[in-house]
Coordinates of C-alpha atoms in Angstrom, one line a residue:
Chain S
M1 CA 103.5 -191.9 62.8
N2 CA 107.0 -191.0 63.0
I3 CA 109.3 -191.4 65.9
F4 CA 109.3 -187.9 67.0
C5 CA 105.5 -187.5 67.2
V6 CA 105.3 -190.8 68.9
G7 CA 107.9 -189.7 71.4
L8 CA 105.9 -186.6 72.1
R9 CA 102.7 -188.5 72.8
Q10 CA 104.7 -190.6 75.4
T11 CA 106.1 -187.5 77.1
F12 CA 103.0 -185.7 77.7
S13 CA 99.8 -186.8 79.6
R14 CA 96.7 -187.3 77.6
R15 CA 94.4 -187.0 80.6
L16 CA 94.2 -183.4 80.6
T17 CA 93.4 -183.2 77.0
Q18 CA 90.6 -185.6 77.2
N19 CA 88.8 -184.0 80.0
I20 CA 89.1 -180.6 78.6
S21 CA 88.1 -181.6 75.2
A22 CA 85.1 -183.6 76.4
V23 CA 83.7 -180.5 77.9
I24 CA 84.5 -177.9 75.2
S25 CA 84.4 -179.9 72.1
R26 CA 80.9 -179.3 71.4
F27 CA 81.6 -175.5 71.3
N28 CA 84.4 -175.8 68.9
S29 CA 84.3 -175.7 65.1
S30 CA 87.2 -175.5 62.7
L31 CA 87.9 -174.3 59.2
V32 CA 90.4 -176.0 57.1
I33 CA 91.8 -174.1 54.2
A34 CA 92.4 -176.6 51.4
E35 CA 95.4 -176.2 49.2
H36 CA 95.7 -177.3 45.6
K37 CA 97.9 -177.1 42.7
D38 CA 97.1 -177.9 39.1
E39 CA 93.5 -178.6 40.0
Q40 CA 94.6 -181.5 42.5
L41 CA 94.3 -181.4 46.1
V42 CA 97.6 -180.9 48.0
P43 CA 98.0 -183.9 50.5
I44 CA 98.9 -181.8 53.3
T45 CA 95.3 -180.6 53.5
L46 CA 94.2 -184.0 54.8
N47 CA 96.8 -183.9 57.5
A48 CA 95.5 -180.5 58.6
I49 CA 91.8 -182.0 58.6
T50 CA 93.0 -184.7 61.1
A51 CA 94.5 -181.8 63.3
A52 CA 91.2 -180.1 63.1
K53 CA 89.4 -183.4 63.9
K54 CA 91.4 -183.5 67.2
I55 CA 90.0 -180.3 68.4
G56 CA 86.4 -181.8 68.3
G57 CA 83.3 -180.2 67.0
D58 CA 82.4 -179.5 63.3
V59 CA 85.2 -179.4 60.8
T60 CA 84.4 -177.3 57.5
C61 CA 86.7 -177.1 54.4
L62 CA 87.1 -174.1 52.3
V63 CA 88.4 -174.5 48.7
A64 CA 89.2 -171.3 47.0
G65 CA 90.5 -171.0 43.4
K66 CA 90.0 -170.4 39.7
T67 CA 88.9 -174.0 38.9
V68 CA 88.0 -176.1 41.9
A69 CA 85.5 -178.8 40.8
P70 CA 88.1 -181.8 40.9
V71 CA 89.5 -180.6 44.3
V72 CA 86.0 -180.3 45.9
S73 CA 85.1 -183.8 44.6
E74 CA 88.1 -185.3 46.3
L75 CA 87.8 -183.3 49.4
C76 CA 84.2 -184.1 50.0
K77 CA 85.2 -187.6 50.6
A78 CA 87.5 -186.7 53.6
E79 CA 86.1 -188.8 56.6
G80 CA 84.3 -186.8 59.1
I81 CA 84.2 -183.3 57.7
G82 CA 80.7 -181.4 57.9
K83 CA 80.8 -179.4 54.7
V84 CA 82.8 -178.0 51.9
L85 CA 82.7 -174.3 51.1
I86 CA 83.4 -173.2 47.6
A87 CA 84.7 -170.1 46.2
E88 CA 85.3 -170.2 42.5
D89 CA 86.4 -167.2 40.9
S90 CA 89.1 -166.2 38.1
V91 CA 90.5 -163.7 40.4
L92 CA 91.5 -166.5 42.9
E93 CA 94.0 -167.8 40.2
G94 CA 97.2 -168.4 42.3
T95 CA 95.3 -168.1 45.5
L96 CA 97.0 -164.8 46.6
P97 CA 97.0 -164.6 50.3
E98 CA 95.6 -161.1 50.2
R99 CA 92.4 -162.4 48.5
V100 CA 92.1 -165.6 50.3
T101 CA 92.4 -163.7 53.5
S102 CA 89.4 -161.5 52.6
L103 CA 87.5 -164.9 51.9
V104 CA 88.5 -166.4 55.1
L105 CA 87.4 -163.3 57.1
A106 CA 84.0 -163.5 55.3
C107 CA 83.5 -167.2 56.3
Q108 CA 84.6 -166.3 59.9
K109 CA 82.1 -163.6 60.1
Q110 CA 79.4 -165.9 59.2
F111 CA 80.4 -169.1 60.9
N112 CA 82.4 -167.9 64.0
F113 CA 84.8 -170.8 63.8
T114 CA 87.0 -171.3 67.2
H115 CA 90.0 -172.6 65.0
I116 CA 91.3 -172.0 61.5
F117 CA 94.0 -174.4 60.0
A118 CA 96.2 -174.8 57.0
G119 CA 99.1 -176.9 56.2
A120 CA 102.5 -175.4 57.2
D121 CA 103.9 -175.4 53.7
A122 CA 104.6 -172.2 51.6
F123 CA 101.0 -171.8 51.1
G124 CA 99.8 -172.0 54.7
K125 CA 102.7 -170.2 55.9
S126 CA 102.0 -167.2 53.7
L127 CA 98.3 -167.2 54.4
I128 CA 97.9 -168.1 58.2
P129 CA 99.8 -165.2 59.6
R130 CA 98.0 -162.6 57.4
I131 CA 94.5 -164.0 58.6
G132 CA 95.9 -164.0 62.2
A133 CA 96.7 -160.2 61.9
K134 CA 93.4 -159.3 60.4
L135 CA 91.6 -161.1 63.4
D136 CA 94.1 -159.6 65.9
V137 CA 95.2 -163.0 67.1
S138 CA 98.5 -164.5 67.6
P139 CA 98.9 -167.3 64.9
I140 CA 100.5 -170.7 66.0
S141 CA 103.0 -171.9 63.5
D142 CA 103.8 -175.5 62.4
I143 CA 102.2 -177.5 65.2
L144 CA 103.5 -180.9 66.0
D145 CA 100.6 -181.9 68.3
I146 CA 97.4 -180.6 69.9
K147 CA 97.1 -181.1 73.8
S148 CA 93.8 -179.6 74.2
P149 CA 91.8 -176.9 72.1
D150 CA 94.1 -174.2 73.3
T151 CA 97.3 -175.9 74.0
F152 CA 99.8 -176.8 71.3
V153 CA 103.0 -178.3 70.8
R154 CA 105.6 -176.8 68.5
A155 CA 109.4 -176.9 67.6
I156 CA 111.8 -173.9 68.1
Y157 CA 115.5 -173.6 67.5
A158 CA 115.5 -175.9 64.4
G159 CA 113.8 -178.6 66.1
N160 CA 116.4 -178.5 69.2
A161 CA 113.6 -177.5 71.7
I162 CA 110.1 -178.3 71.9
T163 CA 107.7 -176.0 73.5
T164 CA 104.1 -176.5 74.7
I165 CA 102.1 -173.3 74.6
R166 CA 98.7 -172.1 75.6
A167 CA 96.8 -169.7 73.3
K168 CA 94.9 -167.0 74.9
D169 CA 93.2 -165.5 72.1
P170 CA 89.5 -166.4 71.3
V171 CA 90.2 -167.8 67.7
K172 CA 93.2 -170.0 67.1
V173 CA 94.7 -169.7 63.8
I174 CA 97.2 -172.5 63.1
S175 CA 99.5 -174.1 60.6
V176 CA 100.1 -177.8 60.8
R177 CA 103.2 -179.8 60.3
G178 CA 101.9 -182.4 57.9
T179 CA 104.3 -185.2 58.9
C180 CA 103.0 -185.1 62.5
F181 CA 99.4 -186.0 61.7
E182 CA 98.1 -188.9 59.7
A183 CA 96.3 -187.9 56.5
C184 CA 92.6 -188.1 57.0
P185 CA 91.2 -191.1 55.0
L186 CA 89.0 -190.7 52.0
V187 CA 85.6 -192.5 52.2
S188 CA 82.7 -193.2 49.8
T189 CA 80.4 -190.8 51.7
E190 CA 80.2 -187.2 50.6
A191 CA 80.2 -184.1 52.6
P192 CA 77.6 -181.6 51.4
T193 CA 79.0 -178.4 49.6
E194 CA 77.8 -174.9 49.6
N195 CA 79.0 -171.7 48.2
A196 CA 81.4 -169.6 50.4
P197 CA 80.0 -166.4 51.6
Q198 CA 80.4 -163.2 49.4
A199 CA 83.9 -161.5 50.0
D200 CA 85.5 -158.5 48.6
L201 CA 88.1 -160.1 46.1
S202 CA 88.9 -156.7 44.6
W203 CA 92.3 -156.5 45.9
E204 CA 94.3 -154.8 43.2
L205 CA 97.7 -154.2 44.9
T206 CA 99.1 -157.7 44.2
K207 CA 98.9 -159.4 40.9
W208 CA 99.8 -163.2 40.4
I209 CA 101.7 -163.5 37.4
S210 CA 102.7 -167.2 36.8
Q211 CA 104.6 -170.2 38.4
E212 CA 107.3 -172.3 37.3
L213 CA 107.1 -175.9 39.0
S214 CA 109.9 -178.3 38.7
K215 CA 108.7 -181.3 36.6
S216 CA 109.3 -184.8 38.2
E217 CA 108.0 -188.2 37.8
R218 CA 109.2 -189.0 41.3
P219 CA 106.9 -188.9 44.4
E220 CA 106.5 -185.6 46.2
L221 CA 109.0 -185.1 48.6
T222 CA 107.1 -184.3 51.8
S223 CA 104.8 -187.4 51.3
A224 CA 107.1 -189.9 49.9
K225 CA 107.9 -193.2 51.7
T226 CA 111.5 -193.1 50.9
V227 CA 113.7 -190.1 50.3
V228 CA 117.2 -190.3 48.9
S229 CA 119.0 -187.0 49.7
G230 CA 122.4 -185.6 48.4
G231 CA 124.7 -183.1 49.8
R232 CA 128.0 -181.4 49.0
G233 CA 129.6 -184.7 48.7
L234 CA 127.9 -185.2 45.3
K235 CA 130.4 -182.6 43.9
S236 CA 128.1 -181.6 40.9
G237 CA 124.7 -181.5 39.5
D238 CA 125.6 -184.3 37.0
N239 CA 126.5 -186.7 39.8
F240 CA 122.9 -186.4 41.3
K241 CA 122.1 -188.8 38.6
L242 CA 123.7 -191.4 40.8
L243 CA 120.8 -190.6 43.3
Y244 CA 118.1 -190.4 40.6
D245 CA 118.9 -193.8 39.4
L246 CA 118.8 -195.2 42.9
A247 CA 115.6 -193.4 43.8
D248 CA 113.8 -194.5 40.7
K249 CA 114.4 -198.3 41.5
M250 CA 113.2 -197.6 45.1
G251 CA 110.4 -195.4 44.1
A252 CA 111.9 -192.7 46.2
A253 CA 111.9 -188.9 46.2
V254 CA 115.0 -187.0 45.8
G255 CA 116.0 -184.4 48.4
A256 CA 119.0 -182.2 49.0
S257 CA 120.9 -180.3 51.7
R258 CA 121.3 -176.5 51.5
A259 CA 124.8 -176.8 50.4
A260 CA 123.9 -178.9 47.4
V261 CA 121.1 -176.4 46.5
D262 CA 123.3 -173.3 47.0
A263 CA 126.0 -175.0 44.9
G264 CA 123.3 -175.1 42.3
F265 CA 123.4 -178.9 41.9
V266 CA 119.6 -179.2 42.3
P267 CA 116.6 -176.8 42.3
N268 CA 115.8 -175.3 45.7
D269 CA 112.4 -176.8 46.2
L270 CA 114.4 -180.0 47.0
Q271 CA 116.0 -178.5 50.1
V272 CA 115.3 -180.4 53.2
G273 CA 115.9 -178.5 56.5
Q274 CA 115.0 -175.9 58.9
T275 CA 114.4 -173.6 56.1
G276 CA 113.3 -176.0 53.3
K277 CA 110.9 -178.9 53.5
I278 CA 110.3 -181.0 56.7
V279 CA 110.2 -184.6 55.8
A280 CA 109.5 -187.8 57.9
P281 CA 109.6 -190.7 55.6
E282 CA 109.9 -194.4 56.4
L283 CA 113.4 -194.4 55.1
Y284 CA 115.8 -191.5 54.7
I285 CA 119.1 -192.1 53.0
A286 CA 121.6 -189.1 53.4
V287 CA 124.3 -189.4 50.9
G288 CA 127.4 -187.0 51.1
I289 CA 125.5 -185.0 53.8
S290 CA 127.5 -184.1 56.8
G291 CA 124.3 -183.4 59.1
A292 CA 124.3 -179.8 60.0
I293 CA 121.7 -178.8 62.8
Q294 CA 119.7 -177.0 60.1
H295 CA 119.7 -180.1 57.9
L296 CA 118.8 -182.4 60.8
A297 CA 115.7 -180.1 61.7
G298 CA 114.1 -181.3 58.5
M299 CA 114.7 -185.0 58.5
K300 CA 115.5 -186.4 61.9
D301 CA 111.9 -187.6 62.5
S302 CA 112.3 -190.1 59.7
K303 CA 111.7 -193.7 60.9
T304 CA 114.9 -195.1 59.7
I305 CA 117.9 -193.0 58.8
V306 CA 120.8 -194.2 56.7
A307 CA 124.0 -192.2 56.3
I308 CA 126.6 -192.7 53.6
N309 CA 129.4 -190.7 54.0
K310 CA 133.3 -191.0 53.7
D311 CA 134.0 -189.0 57.0
Q312 CA 133.3 -191.3 59.8
E313 CA 133.2 -188.2 62.1
A314 CA 130.2 -186.5 60.1
P315 CA 127.6 -185.6 62.7
I316 CA 125.0 -187.4 60.5
F317 CA 126.2 -190.8 61.9
Q318 CA 124.8 -189.5 65.2
V319 CA 121.3 -189.6 64.3
A320 CA 121.7 -192.5 61.6
D321 CA 120.2 -195.8 62.5
L322 CA 122.5 -197.4 59.9
G323 CA 125.9 -195.8 58.8
L324 CA 128.2 -196.8 55.9
V325 CA 131.5 -195.2 56.0
A326 CA 132.3 -195.3 52.2
D327 CA 132.9 -193.3 49.2
L328 CA 129.5 -192.5 47.7
F329 CA 130.8 -192.7 44.2
K330 CA 131.5 -196.5 44.7
A331 CA 128.7 -197.3 47.1
I332 CA 125.7 -195.7 45.3
P333 CA 126.1 -197.4 42.1
E334 CA 126.8 -200.7 43.9
M335 CA 123.4 -200.2 45.8
T336 CA 121.8 -199.4 42.6
E337 CA 123.1 -202.5 41.0
K338 CA 122.4 -204.9 43.9
I339 CA 119.0 -203.5 45.2
D340 CA 116.9 -205.5 42.9
Q341 CA 117.6 -208.6 44.6
Y342 CA 116.5 -207.1 48.0
L343 CA 113.4 -205.2 46.9
S344 CA 110.1 -206.6 48.2
K345 CA 107.9 -207.4 45.2
Chain C
M1 CA 111.2 -142.2 42.8
A2 CA 113.6 -143.6 45.1
M3 CA 112.2 -145.6 48.0
R4 CA 112.6 -145.3 51.6
V5 CA 113.3 -148.8 53.0
L6 CA 112.8 -150.3 56.5
V7 CA 114.7 -153.5 57.4
G8 CA 114.0 -155.7 60.5
C9 CA 116.9 -156.9 62.5
K10 CA 116.5 -159.5 65.3
R11 CA 119.2 -160.5 67.6
V12 CA 119.2 -164.3 68.0
I13 CA 121.3 -167.1 69.3
D14 CA 124.1 -167.6 66.6
Y15 CA 123.0 -170.4 64.2
A16 CA 126.1 -172.4 64.9
V17 CA 125.5 -172.6 68.7
K18 CA 124.1 -175.9 70.1
I19 CA 121.3 -174.6 72.4
R20 CA 120.5 -175.9 75.8
V21 CA 117.1 -176.1 77.4
K22 CA 117.0 -174.8 80.9
P23 CA 116.7 -177.5 83.6
D24 CA 113.4 -175.8 85.0
K25 CA 112.0 -176.0 81.4
T26 CA 111.0 -172.6 81.1
G27 CA 113.1 -171.7 78.1
V28 CA 116.6 -172.1 76.6
V29 CA 119.8 -170.8 78.1
T30 CA 120.6 -167.3 76.5
E31 CA 123.0 -165.9 79.1
G32 CA 126.5 -165.9 78.0
V33 CA 125.7 -167.4 74.6
K34 CA 126.9 -166.0 71.4
H35 CA 124.3 -164.1 69.6
S36 CA 124.1 -162.5 66.1
L37 CA 122.0 -160.9 63.5
N38 CA 119.3 -163.4 62.3
P39 CA 120.7 -164.9 59.2
F40 CA 117.5 -164.1 57.0
D41 CA 117.7 -160.6 58.4
E42 CA 121.1 -160.3 57.1
I43 CA 119.9 -161.1 53.7
A44 CA 117.1 -158.5 54.1
V45 CA 119.7 -155.9 55.0
E46 CA 121.9 -156.9 52.1
E47 CA 119.0 -156.5 49.7
A48 CA 118.1 -153.1 51.0
V49 CA 121.7 -151.9 50.7
R50 CA 121.9 -153.3 47.3
L51 CA 118.7 -151.2 46.3
K52 CA 120.5 -148.1 47.8
E53 CA 123.6 -148.9 45.7
K54 CA 121.4 -149.2 42.7
K55 CA 120.1 -145.8 43.6
L56 CA 116.5 -147.4 43.8
A57 CA 116.4 -146.5 47.6
S58 CA 117.1 -143.1 49.1
E59 CA 117.4 -144.2 52.7
V60 CA 117.6 -147.6 54.5
I61 CA 116.5 -147.6 58.1
A62 CA 117.1 -150.7 60.4
V63 CA 114.9 -151.5 63.4
S64 CA 115.4 -153.8 66.3
C65 CA 113.0 -154.6 69.2
G66 CA 114.4 -156.0 72.4
P67 CA 117.0 -155.4 75.3
P68 CA 120.0 -153.0 75.0
P69 CA 122.3 -155.7 73.2
C70 CA 120.1 -155.3 70.2
Q71 CA 122.1 -152.1 69.5
E72 CA 125.1 -154.4 68.6
T73 CA 122.8 -156.1 66.3
L74 CA 121.8 -152.8 64.7
R75 CA 125.5 -151.8 64.4
T76 CA 126.1 -154.9 62.4
A77 CA 123.4 -153.6 59.9
L78 CA 124.8 -150.0 60.0
A79 CA 128.3 -151.5 59.2
M80 CA 126.8 -153.4 56.0
G81 CA 125.5 -150.0 54.7
V82 CA 122.3 -149.1 56.6
D83 CA 121.9 -145.5 57.1
R84 CA 120.5 -145.3 60.5
G85 CA 119.0 -147.4 63.2
I86 CA 116.0 -147.5 65.5
H87 CA 116.1 -149.4 68.7
V88 CA 112.7 -150.1 70.2
E89 CA 113.9 -151.0 73.8
I90 CA 111.9 -153.8 75.3
G91 CA 113.4 -155.8 78.2
G92 CA 112.7 -158.3 81.0
K93 CA 109.4 -160.2 81.1
D94 CA 108.0 -158.0 78.2
Y95 CA 110.7 -159.2 75.9
E96 CA 110.3 -162.9 76.8
T97 CA 106.7 -162.7 75.7
L98 CA 107.1 -160.5 72.8
Q99 CA 105.7 -162.1 69.6
P100 CA 105.3 -161.5 65.9
I101 CA 102.0 -160.1 66.5
H102 CA 103.5 -157.3 68.5
V103 CA 106.5 -156.7 66.4
S104 CA 104.4 -156.4 63.3
K105 CA 102.4 -153.6 65.0
I106 CA 105.6 -151.9 66.0
L107 CA 106.9 -152.2 62.4
A108 CA 103.7 -151.0 61.0
K109 CA 103.8 -148.0 63.2
L110 CA 107.4 -147.1 62.4
A111 CA 106.7 -147.5 58.6
Q112 CA 104.0 -145.0 58.9
E113 CA 106.2 -142.6 61.0
E114 CA 109.1 -142.9 58.7
K115 CA 107.0 -142.8 55.5
V116 CA 108.6 -145.8 54.0
D117 CA 107.7 -147.6 50.9
L118 CA 109.2 -151.1 51.3
I119 CA 109.7 -153.1 54.4
I120 CA 112.0 -156.1 54.1
L121 CA 112.1 -158.7 56.8
G122 CA 113.7 -162.1 57.1
K123 CA 111.3 -164.9 56.2
Q124 CA 111.8 -166.5 59.8
A125 CA 114.0 -166.0 62.8
I126 CA 115.9 -169.0 63.5
D127 CA 115.0 -168.9 67.4
D128 CA 111.1 -169.0 67.4
D129 CA 111.0 -170.3 63.7
A130 CA 107.5 -168.5 63.5
N131 CA 107.6 -167.1 60.0
Q132 CA 104.9 -164.6 60.7
T133 CA 106.1 -161.2 61.2
A134 CA 106.3 -160.1 57.4
Q135 CA 102.8 -161.4 56.6
M136 CA 101.4 -159.8 59.9
T137 CA 103.1 -156.5 59.1
A138 CA 101.6 -156.4 55.7
A139 CA 98.2 -157.2 57.0
V140 CA 98.3 -154.5 59.5
L141 CA 99.2 -152.0 57.1
D142 CA 96.9 -153.5 54.4
W143 CA 99.9 -153.6 52.1
P144 CA 100.8 -156.3 49.5
Q145 CA 103.0 -159.1 50.7
G146 CA 105.8 -160.9 48.8
V147 CA 107.1 -163.4 51.2
F148 CA 109.8 -165.9 50.7
A149 CA 111.4 -163.8 47.9
S150 CA 114.3 -165.0 46.1
K151 CA 114.5 -162.3 43.6
I152 CA 113.1 -158.6 43.4
E153 CA 113.1 -156.2 40.5
K154 CA 111.7 -152.9 40.8
M155 CA 109.6 -151.5 38.1
D156 CA 107.7 -148.2 38.1
G157 CA 105.7 -148.1 41.3
T158 CA 105.7 -151.9 41.6
L159 CA 108.0 -154.7 42.5
K160 CA 108.2 -158.0 40.5
I161 CA 108.8 -160.7 43.1
Q162 CA 110.1 -164.3 42.6
R163 CA 108.8 -166.3 45.4
E164 CA 110.0 -169.8 46.6
V165 CA 107.1 -172.1 46.8
D166 CA 106.6 -175.9 47.1
G167 CA 107.5 -177.4 43.9
G168 CA 109.2 -174.3 42.3
V169 CA 108.8 -170.7 42.1
E170 CA 106.1 -168.2 41.4
Y171 CA 105.9 -164.5 40.3
V172 CA 103.9 -161.9 41.7
E173 CA 103.8 -158.2 41.2
A174 CA 103.2 -155.9 44.1
K175 CA 102.4 -152.3 44.1
L176 CA 104.3 -150.1 46.4
P177 CA 104.3 -149.6 49.4
A178 CA 104.9 -153.4 50.2
V179 CA 106.4 -156.0 52.6
I180 CA 108.7 -158.6 51.4
S181 CA 110.4 -161.3 53.2
S182 CA 113.6 -162.8 52.2
D183 CA 114.4 -166.4 51.3
L184 CA 117.9 -167.7 51.6
R185 CA 118.5 -167.4 47.9
L186 CA 117.7 -163.7 47.6
N187 CA 121.4 -162.7 47.8
E188 CA 124.6 -163.4 49.5
P189 CA 125.2 -161.0 52.4
R190 CA 128.5 -159.0 52.5
Y191 CA 130.9 -159.0 55.2
A192 CA 131.4 -155.7 57.2
T193 CA 134.8 -154.5 56.6
L194 CA 136.7 -152.9 59.4
P195 CA 136.5 -149.2 58.0
N196 CA 132.8 -149.8 57.6
I197 CA 132.5 -151.1 61.1
M198 CA 134.3 -148.0 62.5
K199 CA 132.0 -145.7 60.2
A200 CA 129.0 -147.5 61.6
K201 CA 129.9 -146.3 65.2
K202 CA 129.0 -142.7 64.1
K203 CA 125.8 -143.5 62.5
Q204 CA 122.8 -142.6 64.6
I205 CA 120.5 -145.1 66.5
A206 CA 117.4 -143.6 67.8
K207 CA 116.0 -145.1 70.9
K208 CA 112.2 -145.6 71.3
S209 CA 110.0 -147.0 74.0
I210 CA 106.9 -149.0 73.5
S211 CA 104.9 -146.2 75.2
D212 CA 106.2 -143.8 72.5
L213 CA 104.7 -146.1 69.9
G214 CA 101.6 -146.9 71.7
V215 CA 101.5 -150.5 70.8
D216 CA 99.9 -153.0 73.2
I217 CA 102.2 -155.9 73.9
T218 CA 100.1 -157.9 76.3
P219 CA 101.1 -161.5 76.0
R220 CA 98.8 -163.6 73.7
V221 CA 100.5 -166.9 74.3
E222 CA 101.7 -168.6 77.5
V223 CA 104.6 -170.7 77.3
L224 CA 103.9 -173.8 79.5
T225 CA 107.2 -175.8 78.9
V226 CA 110.2 -176.0 76.9
E227 CA 111.9 -179.2 76.7
D228 CA 114.5 -181.2 74.8
P229 CA 113.3 -183.3 71.9
P230 CA 113.1 -187.0 72.1
V231 CA 116.6 -188.4 71.6
R232 CA 117.3 -190.9 68.8
E233 CA 119.0 -194.0 69.9
A234 CA 122.5 -194.3 68.5
G235 CA 122.5 -196.5 65.4
A236 CA 125.1 -199.0 64.0
K237 CA 127.7 -198.9 61.4
V238 CA 127.6 -201.3 58.7
E239 CA 130.7 -202.5 56.8
S240 CA 129.2 -203.1 53.3
V241 CA 126.5 -202.2 50.7
E242 CA 125.3 -205.9 51.1
E243 CA 125.1 -205.6 54.8
L244 CA 123.2 -202.1 54.5
L245 CA 120.7 -203.7 52.1
T246 CA 120.2 -206.8 54.1
K247 CA 119.4 -204.7 57.4
L248 CA 117.1 -202.5 55.5
K249 CA 115.3 -205.5 54.1
D250 CA 115.2 -207.1 57.7
L251 CA 113.7 -203.8 58.8
G252 CA 111.1 -203.9 56.1
R253 CA 112.2 -200.6 54.7
I254 CA 112.9 -201.8 51.2

């Protein structure tokens, strides 16, 4: 659990949560909408399941897509879930929010869930508000914690304020910040599966055409244990190779600041920040990144933050556990060269 | 056929301001703090104006919901090239509890009244960071949504939209009328020039009240507290790469 979320838990009393949930939990039931890509379960789904389990009551998962068998077989092993609903149809290719919403509404009609969850990434953020509007409820975005079945904690102003809110709507439609909830463990038992209720999937107004995903051998950014990120200080896309070399030795993912993305050094899906990805790895190494508010919003819950920057006044040093004032073009190759003798085998 | 376009303009605390939480934990200090047009909405406005310059849009209308200073926000949009503004005046307590669910219903209503073909909104406001309004507006209208757009291309009666998704981009085609939300990379917004700022003063801003629109803005959420995030303890500087690696090793991070 990252520093930020642990901090929250210490800040707020748990007593209220426990009392209320003990009374209400048996009336609660949650639906978690699974996300998958290339026939593989996207890990944030497992974090969303943990959030759903915190509500108490049954947890049901929905897998919708063109080909879902491999995803279903993995998801069924998620500890403590009641069942998996399956909707397999070629029109669900690309999981358009318009069609998935119809499906979720059909599930909701049949099972009357009190809570509907998805991970707060591009998939969940596209989908959850559409479902909320169709149910005429106010969605709750990107929650960091659950105090009780109707009370949630989320960040506002790029993480510079934390708000606790109580949702008055009968159904809570929620996206979950993956880094604030542990991944639900996979076990050997399997939850039963059944077909999702029939839904009108005939939506013709939107057509999914294709996707172009950046290919990378490195770990996925939002779930990596170590992230090495570069900013404007790298000066060019070619110089990012310095970071890739270091990252590869460390088994790390590579991220970037908005400045580096805007300058075209790296593709935009590497952006860490308020408007990019939120990461909370064990180790975050910020190289040539000044540390604007918007960047800090995406990484300041990392367990250990290292800053390497030649400007000793850079704001990144105010959040860094370890700071090295140095020219990255000397420091990074030196780190890459020397790190072998330090790495734990 | 050229489109009629509606753009959303939220007045927010300027992105460069370091916000302060009120001592009574009810919210953040907004009085006397610099406000400006939400950066994502600036991108939405720019895109709408570009569509007009390409003769793909016939009229661009900007909407802002909130207290009287929202008119300044609308003036910014007008100075960027928007044709006219609509200010939906909501003040006091009502504004404090105004949420995307309410704004989406207001926008949907206006879209129908103004017979627009395209609504462009920012993907999120940098104050509440909700990232909901575009998706919800599309749902209320039962229109297609193309959210987190980084490129749009108008074809006959449809839009081809490049969307920013985790791991890369995806392409969807949406039949008009549609709602899109702008990602940072959709375009680079222009600066309003002084002559255009002067011209914008003559452009019309229509005032509407919530009762004109018949939208229910009953609060759906109660804010219990707003607090500062946990503070990170100040770290230490190291002198060399070796010292850095040694400390990381001691911490068990490598």
